[in-house]
Amino acid sequence: MTAQYLLDQRVPARELVTVGLAEPAEPPAPVLGKTGRKDEEPTQPTRLLLVEDDDAIREALCLALTRQGYEVLGEGTGRAGLRSAYL
C-alpha cells in the first residue's frame, strides 16, 4: 500500500511506519547456456511480466525485482500485459 492511500483513508500520519522490502529466500536461478553446464555463463536473466494498475506499486516492485537480478517488464492494465506477453 502507498502512504497516500492510507492518508486518504484518514489513517494518522504519525501511525505510518516504513519498512524495507524483504530479501528473497534465494536469488533467482540463472538460465543455463546451451550446454546446460553450471560453470557456463548464463545466457539471460529470468524475465518477469508484472501487471499492476497502481503506478507507485508497479514502479516499486519493478525496481525491487530488478535489483534482485530479474528482467522486469511492468504494465498498467491487463490488456497491455496480455499484449506484452504475446509479442
Short mmCIF file of C-alpha atoms in Angstrom, two decimals:
data_model
loop_
_atom_site.label_atom_id
_atom_site.label_comp_id
_atom_site.label_asym_id
_atom_site.label_seq_id
_atom_site.Cartn_x
_atom_site.Cartn_y
_atom_site.Cartn_z
CA MET A 1 0.00 0.00 0.00
CA THR A 2 1.13 3.51 -0.59
CA ALA A 3 1.26 6.14 2.12
CA GLN A 4 -1.09 8.39 0.13
CA TYR A 5 -3.79 5.69 0.09
CA LEU A 6 -3.55 5.31 3.86
CA LEU A 7 -3.69 9.06 4.37
CA ASP A 8 -6.75 9.22 2.10
CA GLN A 9 -8.36 6.62 4.38
CA ARG A 10 -7.78 9.02 7.31
CA VAL A 11 -5.01 6.99 8.95
CA PRO A 12 -3.00 9.49 11.05
CA ALA A 13 0.42 10.17 9.58
CA ARG A 14 2.11 9.52 12.94
CA GLU A 15 0.89 5.90 12.72
CA LEU A 16 2.58 5.22 9.39
CA VAL A 17 5.73 3.14 9.53
CA THR A 18 8.01 2.37 6.62
CA VAL A 19 9.79 -0.95 6.28
CA GLY A 20 12.25 -2.25 3.73
CA LEU A 21 11.37 -4.98 1.28
CA ALA A 22 12.15 -8.49 2.46
CA GLU A 23 15.05 -10.29 0.84
CA PRO A 24 14.09 -13.35 -1.19
CA ALA A 25 14.94 -16.74 0.33
CA GLU A 26 17.36 -17.38 -2.53
CA PRO A 27 18.32 -15.49 -5.68
CA PRO A 28 16.70 -16.48 -8.95
CA ALA A 29 18.34 -19.42 -10.67
CA PRO A 30 20.37 -18.35 -13.71
CA VAL A 31 19.32 -19.57 -17.11
CA LEU A 32 21.95 -22.06 -18.18
CA GLY A 33 23.65 -21.78 -21.53
CA LYS A 34 23.16 -24.11 -24.47
CA THR A 35 25.21 -26.94 -22.98
CA GLY A 36 23.41 -26.83 -19.61
CA ARG A 37 26.62 -26.80 -17.59
CA LYS A 38 26.53 -24.84 -14.34
CA ASP A 39 30.01 -23.36 -14.93
CA GLU A 40 28.87 -21.86 -18.24
CA GLU A 41 27.84 -18.20 -18.28
CA PRO A 42 24.04 -17.75 -18.20
CA THR A 43 22.51 -16.58 -21.46
CA GLN A 44 19.93 -14.20 -19.96
CA PRO A 45 18.32 -13.31 -16.60
CA THR A 46 14.90 -14.60 -15.56
CA ARG A 47 12.23 -12.44 -17.19
CA LEU A 48 9.02 -11.36 -15.44
CA LEU A 49 5.89 -9.60 -16.64
CA LEU A 50 4.33 -7.57 -13.82
CA VAL A 51 0.77 -6.26 -14.27
CA GLU A 52 -0.28 -3.72 -11.65
CA ASP A 53 -2.65 -0.79 -12.14
CA ASP A 54 -1.20 1.35 -9.33
CA ASP A 55 1.78 3.23 -10.79
CA ALA A 56 3.64 3.66 -7.49
CA ILE A 57 3.32 0.00 -6.53
CA ARG A 58 4.30 -1.15 -10.03
CA GLU A 59 7.39 1.06 -10.07
CA ALA A 60 8.46 -0.05 -6.58
CA LEU A 61 8.04 -3.74 -7.42
CA CYS A 62 9.86 -3.37 -10.74
CA LEU A 63 12.76 -1.62 -9.01
CA ALA A 64 12.98 -4.21 -6.22
CA LEU A 65 12.82 -7.16 -8.62
CA THR A 66 15.39 -5.58 -10.96
CA ARG A 67 17.77 -5.15 -8.02
CA GLN A 68 17.35 -8.86 -7.29
CA GLY A 69 18.54 -9.76 -10.79
CA TYR A 70 15.27 -10.19 -12.66
CA GLU A 71 14.49 -8.59 -16.00
CA VAL A 72 11.09 -6.96 -15.37
CA LEU A 73 8.52 -5.53 -17.75
CA GLY A 74 5.78 -3.65 -15.92
CA GLU A 75 2.37 -2.99 -17.46
CA GLY A 76 -0.53 -0.98 -16.05
CA THR A 77 -3.51 -2.88 -17.46
CA GLY A 78 -4.45 -6.48 -18.13
CA ARG A 79 -4.85 -5.71 -21.83
CA ALA A 80 -1.35 -4.23 -22.03
CA GLY A 81 0.00 -7.19 -20.07
CA LEU A 82 -1.56 -9.69 -22.46
CA ARG A 83 -0.25 -7.74 -25.44
CA SER A 84 3.27 -7.77 -23.98
CA ALA A 85 3.05 -11.46 -23.08
CA TYR A 86 2.21 -12.48 -26.62
CA LEU A 87 4.63 -10.21 -28.50
#
